[in-house]
Amino acid sequence: MNYQIIASEHTINNFQDYWTKAQYSLAHCGARFRAEIVQQKASNDWRAGLECLLNTKEPQFFAESALYGDGRDWNQTELSILGDISIGVPITVFDDARHYDPDVHAIPFAAELVYTPGALLRNDRGFTPADWEAVITNDQFDSVKFTQLYKRRLIPVFKYIQQRAAQLDKKAIVTIPGLGCGQFSGPFSGELGQRIENVLATILQTLSSELSQIELVYFDPFSECSAKTQHFGAVQLRTRPLLNSYDPRSQLCHPVQFEEEIDDFSQHHLFSLVAWDHVSWPGNDFFGGARATDDGVKAAATDSMLQLTGYKGEYCALRNEYRPSSKYETWGDLVEQYSLRLFVKNLKMYSIS
């Protein structure tokens, strides 16, 4: 398995406090976390506890419709922590990640996915959505709190990408979808793209001097916002919504396909954030065999499943998906067969101040 857990120091400190309380009593824990701790006979070490929390996730789980969040599965504290954790996965890219009729790359290339949860503001079971309290004040959308939430999730990701690109001795292109737009946005459908663009601008304005390896941030909120280019030091923020831009690019195009005017991205390394959720494995829909939603599509378009499970598959150009061996219909079947787990390894913690 080849992936890295990414979080802020703030989030890990919150988990350590929560884990300390769990040492005295499991009564306050959500049912899944409680069962996992008992089943694994987890040690007192907080990393063992964090691994238990990560393994309350299911390979495929639809957070907007199947989640309770009142403790019978997870509680709000656990969901907040899980939502603040990203996973970086070095991958090989086989197609450009268009949802339908993608372009298959003649020569696959190395890149990296960073699975990052967006704000979850919908709960079809009628309970409080996982990130509702994080962005709502007195029943009104709170832009300051929204910015704080996204900074907590995105600043560690940008710092991780900066570090990884430096290790590779490459300049980075970072593609970002509308994290939390679409199905997760609940009553704020159509409003979050602009808010996320504003947060990205705020982050880059503050951090641009620290992000020397990142040359382009390509933000694609699909149908929200309009085409725009902003400059923050040496970092460009290009907003290019797929449905509202001239000559838009899919998010797993080869770096040279993102060139405009005098750009030369021939030696750049692609990092693509993936719109993930709090309670599924990275790839979600694709564990059930569906090339659908951002995480399912990008998992299908790459060998992300190999890196997550340790089992090699093969990209099928006819089906536009990275398939498991013929013994298994889906990657979910393989995970179930071998009782695979997620591991806390190479944990990367970053300051958000």
Short mmCIF file of C-alpha atoms in Angstrom, two decimals:
data_model
loop_
_atom_site.label_atom_id
_atom_site.label_comp_id
_atom_site.label_asym_id
_atom_site.label_seq_id
_atom_site.Cartn_x
_atom_site.Cartn_y
_atom_site.Cartn_z
CA MET A 1 0.00 0.00 0.00
CA ASN A 2 1.28 3.42 -0.94
CA TYR A 3 -0.54 6.43 0.45
CA GLN A 4 -0.13 9.12 3.07
CA ILE A 5 -2.50 10.54 5.67
CA ILE A 6 -2.64 14.36 5.66
CA ALA A 7 -4.08 16.54 8.41
CA SER A 8 -3.54 19.74 10.32
CA GLU A 9 -1.85 19.74 13.71
CA HIS A 10 -5.10 21.26 15.00
CA THR A 11 -7.10 18.23 13.85
CA ILE A 12 -4.65 15.71 15.29
CA ASN A 13 -4.64 17.58 18.61
CA ASN A 14 -8.44 17.40 18.62
CA PHE A 15 -8.30 13.68 18.00
CA GLN A 16 -5.72 13.14 20.73
CA ASP A 17 -8.02 14.89 23.21
CA TYR A 18 -10.95 12.77 22.04
CA TRP A 19 -8.86 9.60 22.29
CA THR A 20 -7.81 10.44 25.84
CA LYS A 21 -11.48 10.63 26.84
CA ALA A 22 -12.09 7.27 25.15
CA GLN A 23 -9.50 5.67 27.44
CA TYR A 24 -11.79 6.38 30.38
CA SER A 25 -15.12 5.57 28.75
CA LEU A 26 -16.37 4.50 25.34
CA ALA A 27 -19.88 5.67 26.14
CA HIS A 28 -19.42 9.00 24.36
CA CYS A 29 -18.08 7.36 21.17
CA GLY A 30 -20.14 6.64 18.08
CA ALA A 31 -21.24 3.03 17.65
CA ARG A 32 -18.85 2.25 14.80
CA PHE A 33 -15.81 3.68 16.57
CA ARG A 34 -16.72 1.93 19.81
CA ALA A 35 -17.07 -1.42 18.05
CA GLU A 36 -13.79 -0.97 16.17
CA ILE A 37 -11.86 -0.18 19.36
CA VAL A 38 -13.23 -3.29 21.08
CA GLN A 39 -12.70 -5.55 18.07
CA GLN A 40 -9.12 -4.41 17.48
CA LYS A 41 -8.25 -4.33 21.19
CA ALA A 42 -6.59 -1.03 20.41
CA SER A 43 -3.61 0.06 22.48
CA ASN A 44 -3.58 3.39 24.28
CA ASP A 45 -1.44 4.95 21.55
CA TRP A 46 -3.37 7.66 19.73
CA ARG A 47 -2.15 6.43 16.34
CA ALA A 48 -3.83 3.09 17.02
CA GLY A 49 -6.97 5.03 17.88
CA LEU A 50 -6.77 7.09 14.70
CA GLU A 51 -6.39 3.90 12.69
CA CYS A 52 -9.53 2.56 14.37
CA LEU A 53 -11.40 5.73 13.45
CA LEU A 54 -10.28 5.52 9.81
CA ASN A 55 -11.49 1.93 9.67
CA THR A 56 -15.00 2.90 10.64
CA LYS A 57 -15.19 4.02 7.02
CA GLU A 58 -16.70 1.69 4.42
CA PRO A 59 -15.29 1.23 0.92
CA GLN A 60 -18.59 2.51 -0.50
CA PHE A 61 -20.86 4.77 1.51
CA PHE A 62 -23.12 7.61 0.38
CA ALA A 63 -22.61 10.22 3.07
CA GLU A 64 -25.36 12.58 1.95
CA SER A 65 -28.09 9.93 2.11
CA ALA A 66 -27.05 7.02 4.37
CA LEU A 67 -25.37 8.82 7.27
CA TYR A 68 -27.09 9.44 10.61
CA GLY A 69 -24.38 11.28 12.54
CA ASP A 70 -26.21 11.12 15.87
CA GLY A 71 -24.00 8.42 17.39
CA ARG A 72 -25.73 5.31 16.07
CA ASP A 73 -23.00 5.24 13.41
CA TRP A 74 -20.69 8.22 13.95
CA ASN A 75 -21.07 11.23 16.18
CA GLN A 76 -20.44 14.83 15.17
CA THR A 77 -16.97 14.99 16.75
CA GLU A 78 -15.82 11.93 14.82
CA LEU A 79 -17.27 13.26 11.58
CA SER A 80 -15.49 16.58 12.06
CA ILE A 81 -12.16 14.81 12.53
CA LEU A 82 -12.70 12.46 9.58
CA GLY A 83 -13.70 15.40 7.38
CA ASP A 84 -10.41 17.12 8.17
CA ILE A 85 -8.27 14.19 7.00
CA SER A 86 -7.03 13.88 3.42
CA ILE A 87 -5.18 10.98 1.79
CA GLY A 88 -2.44 11.46 -0.81
CA VAL A 89 -2.04 8.64 -3.34
CA PRO A 90 0.76 8.56 -5.96
CA ILE A 91 -0.78 7.09 -9.09
CA THR A 92 -0.48 6.36 -12.79
CA VAL A 93 -3.04 8.18 -14.94
CA PHE A 94 -4.67 6.25 -17.79
CA ASP A 95 -7.38 8.66 -18.96
CA ASP A 96 -8.30 12.32 -18.49
CA ALA A 97 -11.16 11.70 -16.00
CA ARG A 98 -13.99 13.03 -18.07
CA HIS A 99 -17.10 11.43 -16.64
CA TYR A 100 -18.24 10.21 -20.06
CA ASP A 101 -16.23 9.24 -23.13
CA PRO A 102 -12.84 10.15 -21.63
CA ASP A 103 -9.68 10.54 -23.67
CA VAL A 104 -7.34 7.63 -22.97
CA HIS A 105 -3.72 8.72 -22.68
CA ALA A 106 -1.51 7.09 -25.31
CA ILE A 107 1.26 7.03 -22.73
CA PRO A 108 0.11 6.81 -19.09
CA PHE A 109 1.94 9.17 -16.75
CA ALA A 110 2.74 9.55 -13.06
CA ALA A 111 0.72 11.98 -10.95
CA GLU A 112 -0.86 12.12 -7.50
CA LEU A 113 -4.41 12.21 -6.20
CA VAL A 114 -5.22 13.92 -2.93
CA TYR A 115 -8.62 12.79 -1.63
CA THR A 116 -10.08 15.72 0.33
CA PRO A 117 -13.58 15.97 1.84
CA GLY A 118 -15.68 18.99 0.99
CA ALA A 119 -18.26 20.50 3.32
CA LEU A 120 -21.11 18.02 3.90
CA LEU A 121 -24.25 20.13 4.32
CA ARG A 122 -26.89 17.56 3.42
CA ASN A 123 -28.42 14.72 5.43
CA ASP A 124 -31.32 12.88 3.82
CA ARG A 125 -32.16 11.09 7.09
CA GLY A 126 -33.19 14.36 8.67
CA PHE A 127 -30.31 14.65 11.13
CA THR A 128 -27.76 17.45 11.42
CA PRO A 129 -25.37 17.31 8.45
CA ALA A 130 -21.75 16.60 9.36
CA ASP A 131 -20.44 20.13 8.71
CA TRP A 132 -23.58 22.12 9.44
CA GLU A 133 -22.40 23.51 12.77
CA ALA A 134 -19.04 24.35 11.20
CA VAL A 135 -20.57 26.82 8.73
CA ILE A 136 -23.92 27.92 10.20
CA THR A 137 -24.50 30.60 12.86
CA ASN A 138 -28.05 31.40 14.03
CA ASP A 139 -29.49 29.49 11.07
CA GLN A 140 -27.51 31.65 8.63
CA PHE A 141 -24.58 30.75 6.43
CA ASP A 142 -21.42 32.09 8.09
CA SER A 143 -18.76 32.98 5.52
CA VAL A 144 -16.07 33.39 8.16
CA LYS A 145 -16.69 29.90 9.55
CA PHE A 146 -16.83 28.44 6.03
CA THR A 147 -13.44 29.97 5.29
CA GLN A 148 -12.03 28.55 8.51
CA LEU A 149 -13.34 25.08 7.66
CA TYR A 150 -11.83 25.07 4.18
CA LYS A 151 -8.54 26.55 5.35
CA ARG A 152 -8.32 23.74 7.92
CA ARG A 153 -8.75 21.18 5.16
CA LEU A 154 -6.87 22.81 2.29
CA ILE A 155 -3.82 24.45 3.87
CA PRO A 156 -2.36 21.05 4.92
CA VAL A 157 -3.01 19.79 1.38
CA PHE A 158 -1.20 22.71 -0.25
CA LYS A 159 1.73 22.32 2.14
CA TYR A 160 1.84 18.59 1.44
CA ILE A 161 1.88 19.19 -2.32
CA GLN A 162 4.65 21.75 -1.90
CA GLN A 163 6.68 19.19 0.04
CA ARG A 164 6.02 16.34 -2.41
CA ALA A 165 6.86 18.46 -5.46
CA ALA A 166 10.12 19.55 -3.84
CA GLN A 167 10.99 15.90 -3.17
CA LEU A 168 10.33 15.13 -6.84
CA ASP A 169 12.25 18.26 -7.90
CA LYS A 170 9.25 19.23 -10.03
CA LYS A 171 6.99 22.23 -10.39
CA ALA A 172 3.38 21.35 -9.62
CA ILE A 173 0.05 21.82 -11.34
CA VAL A 174 -2.86 21.36 -8.93
CA THR A 175 -6.38 20.68 -10.22
CA ILE A 176 -9.25 21.21 -7.80
CA PRO A 177 -12.92 20.27 -8.31
CA GLY A 178 -15.85 21.92 -6.55
CA LEU A 179 -15.21 20.32 -3.15
CA GLY A 180 -18.61 20.16 -1.48
CA CYS A 181 -20.54 21.51 -4.45
CA GLY A 182 -23.23 19.35 -6.03
CA GLN A 183 -24.74 16.57 -3.92
CA PHE A 184 -23.19 17.70 -0.63
CA SER A 185 -24.30 21.34 -0.78
CA GLY A 186 -27.85 20.79 0.51
CA PRO A 187 -29.80 24.07 0.63
CA PHE A 188 -26.76 25.95 -0.70
CA SER A 189 -26.72 24.31 -4.11
CA GLY A 190 -25.16 26.60 -6.69
CA GLU A 191 -23.62 28.91 -4.07
CA LEU A 192 -20.47 27.17 -2.90
CA GLY A 193 -18.32 27.41 -6.03
CA GLN A 194 -17.81 31.14 -5.62
CA ARG A 195 -17.20 30.73 -1.90
CA ILE A 196 -14.53 28.09 -2.52
CA GLU A 197 -12.88 30.28 -5.15
CA ASN A 198 -12.72 33.06 -2.56
CA VAL A 199 -11.16 30.71 0.00
CA LEU A 200 -8.56 29.56 -2.52
CA ALA A 201 -7.67 33.17 -3.24
CA THR A 202 -7.35 33.87 0.50
CA ILE A 203 -5.11 30.86 1.04
CA LEU A 204 -2.87 31.63 -1.93
CA GLN A 205 -2.64 35.29 -0.98
CA THR A 206 -1.31 34.21 2.42
CA LEU A 207 0.81 31.21 1.44
CA SER A 208 2.12 32.01 -2.05
CA SER A 209 5.64 32.75 -0.76
CA GLU A 210 5.72 29.27 0.83
CA LEU A 211 4.45 27.48 -2.28
CA SER A 212 7.47 27.89 -4.53
CA GLN A 213 6.91 24.53 -6.24
CA ILE A 214 3.28 25.22 -7.17
CA GLU A 215 2.92 27.15 -10.41
CA LEU A 216 -0.74 26.63 -11.32
CA VAL A 217 -3.90 25.98 -9.34
CA TYR A 218 -6.66 25.02 -11.78
CA PHE A 219 -10.09 25.29 -10.15
CA ASP A 220 -13.01 23.59 -11.91
CA PRO A 221 -16.34 24.03 -10.09
CA PHE A 222 -18.11 22.42 -13.09
CA SER A 223 -21.04 24.77 -13.75
CA GLU A 224 -20.46 27.44 -11.10
CA CYS A 225 -18.37 30.64 -11.36
CA SER A 226 -16.93 32.05 -14.58
CA ALA A 227 -13.50 31.85 -16.18
CA LYS A 228 -10.97 34.01 -14.37
CA THR A 229 -7.22 34.17 -13.79
CA GLN A 230 -5.68 35.58 -10.62
CA HIS A 231 -2.01 35.89 -9.65
CA PHE A 232 -0.59 35.47 -6.16
CA GLY A 233 3.16 35.88 -6.32
CA ALA A 234 4.38 33.18 -8.69
CA VAL A 235 1.19 31.12 -8.30
CA GLN A 236 -1.63 31.38 -10.82
CA LEU A 237 -5.21 30.58 -9.82
CA ARG A 238 -7.20 29.79 -12.93
CA THR A 239 -10.91 29.28 -12.48
CA ARG A 240 -12.09 27.23 -15.45
CA PRO A 241 -15.53 25.66 -14.84
CA LEU A 242 -16.03 22.81 -17.28
CA LEU A 243 -19.40 24.08 -18.50
CA ASN A 244 -18.62 27.80 -18.41
CA SER A 245 -15.20 28.08 -20.04
CA TYR A 246 -13.77 28.30 -23.51
CA ASP A 247 -11.70 25.18 -24.21
CA PRO A 248 -11.90 23.70 -20.68
CA ARG A 249 -9.66 20.82 -19.61
CA SER A 250 -10.51 17.67 -17.73
CA GLN A 251 -8.73 17.40 -14.41
CA LEU A 252 -6.46 14.48 -15.29
CA CYS A 253 -5.18 15.85 -18.57
CA HIS A 254 -1.44 15.68 -19.13
CA PRO A 255 0.26 18.80 -17.73
CA VAL A 256 1.05 20.16 -21.21
CA GLN A 257 -2.68 20.26 -21.96
CA PHE A 258 -3.08 22.95 -19.29
CA GLU A 259 -0.75 25.31 -21.14
CA GLU A 260 -2.08 28.71 -22.15
CA GLU A 261 -0.18 31.36 -24.11
CA ILE A 262 3.52 31.13 -23.15
CA ASP A 263 3.25 28.35 -20.55
CA ASP A 264 5.64 25.42 -20.62
CA PHE A 265 4.36 22.63 -18.37
CA SER A 266 6.20 19.80 -20.10
CA GLN A 267 8.24 18.97 -16.99
CA HIS A 268 5.53 19.63 -14.39
CA HIS A 269 3.95 17.09 -12.05
CA LEU A 270 0.17 16.88 -11.78
CA PHE A 271 -1.59 16.79 -8.43
CA SER A 272 -5.37 16.48 -8.49
CA LEU A 273 -7.57 16.99 -5.46
CA VAL A 274 -10.51 14.59 -5.36
CA ALA A 275 -13.92 15.56 -4.00
CA TRP A 276 -14.16 12.98 -1.24
CA ASP A 277 -16.35 12.53 1.84
CA HIS A 278 -15.93 11.75 5.53
CA VAL A 279 -16.97 8.10 5.73
CA SER A 280 -15.97 6.19 2.59
CA TRP A 281 -12.65 4.87 1.37
CA PRO A 282 -10.88 6.92 -1.32
CA GLY A 283 -12.70 6.00 -4.53
CA ASN A 284 -16.13 5.35 -2.98
CA ASP A 285 -18.43 4.65 -5.97
CA PHE A 286 -15.75 2.73 -7.82
CA PHE A 287 -15.52 0.14 -5.04
CA GLY A 288 -19.02 -0.80 -6.18
CA GLY A 289 -17.95 -0.76 -9.83
CA ALA A 290 -19.39 2.63 -10.79
CA ARG A 291 -17.35 5.25 -12.62
CA ALA A 292 -19.40 8.05 -11.06
CA THR A 293 -18.79 11.19 -8.97
CA ASP A 294 -15.37 12.79 -8.78
CA ASP A 295 -13.80 10.17 -6.53
CA GLY A 296 -15.23 7.23 -8.46
CA VAL A 297 -14.16 8.66 -11.80
CA LYS A 298 -10.61 9.53 -10.74
CA ALA A 299 -10.20 6.14 -9.05
CA ALA A 300 -11.35 4.42 -12.25
CA ALA A 301 -9.04 6.55 -14.42
CA THR A 302 -5.91 5.67 -12.41
CA ASP A 303 -4.30 2.84 -10.46
CA SER A 304 -5.40 4.39 -7.17
CA MET A 305 -6.89 1.01 -6.17
CA LEU A 306 -3.51 -0.68 -6.50
CA GLN A 307 -1.95 1.88 -4.18
CA LEU A 308 -4.76 1.58 -1.62
CA THR A 309 -5.15 -2.21 -1.58
CA GLY A 310 -1.75 -3.52 -2.66
CA TYR A 311 -3.41 -5.66 -5.35
CA LYS A 312 -2.60 -5.02 -8.99
CA GLY A 313 -5.31 -4.62 -11.60
CA GLU A 314 -5.35 -3.57 -15.23
CA TYR A 315 -6.78 -0.57 -17.05
CA CYS A 316 -9.49 -1.57 -19.54
CA ALA A 317 -9.80 1.02 -22.31
CA LEU A 318 -13.14 -0.43 -23.43
CA ARG A 319 -14.69 0.16 -20.01
CA ASN A 320 -12.51 3.14 -19.09
CA GLU A 321 -11.65 1.74 -15.69
CA TYR A 322 -8.83 0.14 -13.74
CA ARG A 323 -10.18 -3.37 -13.19
CA PRO A 324 -9.30 -5.90 -10.46
CA SER A 325 -8.24 -9.39 -11.47
CA SER A 326 -10.92 -11.55 -13.10
CA LYS A 327 -11.59 -13.28 -9.76
CA TYR A 328 -13.43 -10.16 -8.56
CA GLU A 329 -16.26 -8.22 -10.12
CA THR A 330 -15.43 -5.08 -8.15
CA TRP A 331 -12.69 -3.71 -5.91
CA GLY A 332 -15.19 -3.83 -3.08
CA ASP A 333 -15.36 -7.60 -3.49
CA LEU A 334 -11.58 -7.78 -3.18
CA VAL A 335 -11.53 -5.63 -0.03
CA GLU A 336 -14.19 -7.86 1.52
CA GLN A 337 -12.42 -11.08 0.50
CA TYR A 338 -9.15 -10.09 2.17
CA SER A 339 -10.63 -8.00 5.02
CA LEU A 340 -8.40 -5.11 3.99
CA ARG A 341 -7.91 -2.11 6.25
CA LEU A 342 -6.65 1.45 6.03
CA PHE A 343 -3.40 2.18 7.84
CA VAL A 344 -2.03 5.29 9.50
CA LYS A 345 1.39 5.43 7.94
CA ASN A 346 3.57 8.33 6.91
CA LEU A 347 1.21 10.68 8.71
CA LYS A 348 1.88 14.25 7.58
CA MET A 349 0.82 17.01 9.97
CA TYR A 350 0.95 20.69 9.08
CA SER A 351 0.33 23.96 10.86
CA ILE A 352 -2.58 26.02 9.53
CA SER A 353 -1.48 29.26 11.17
#
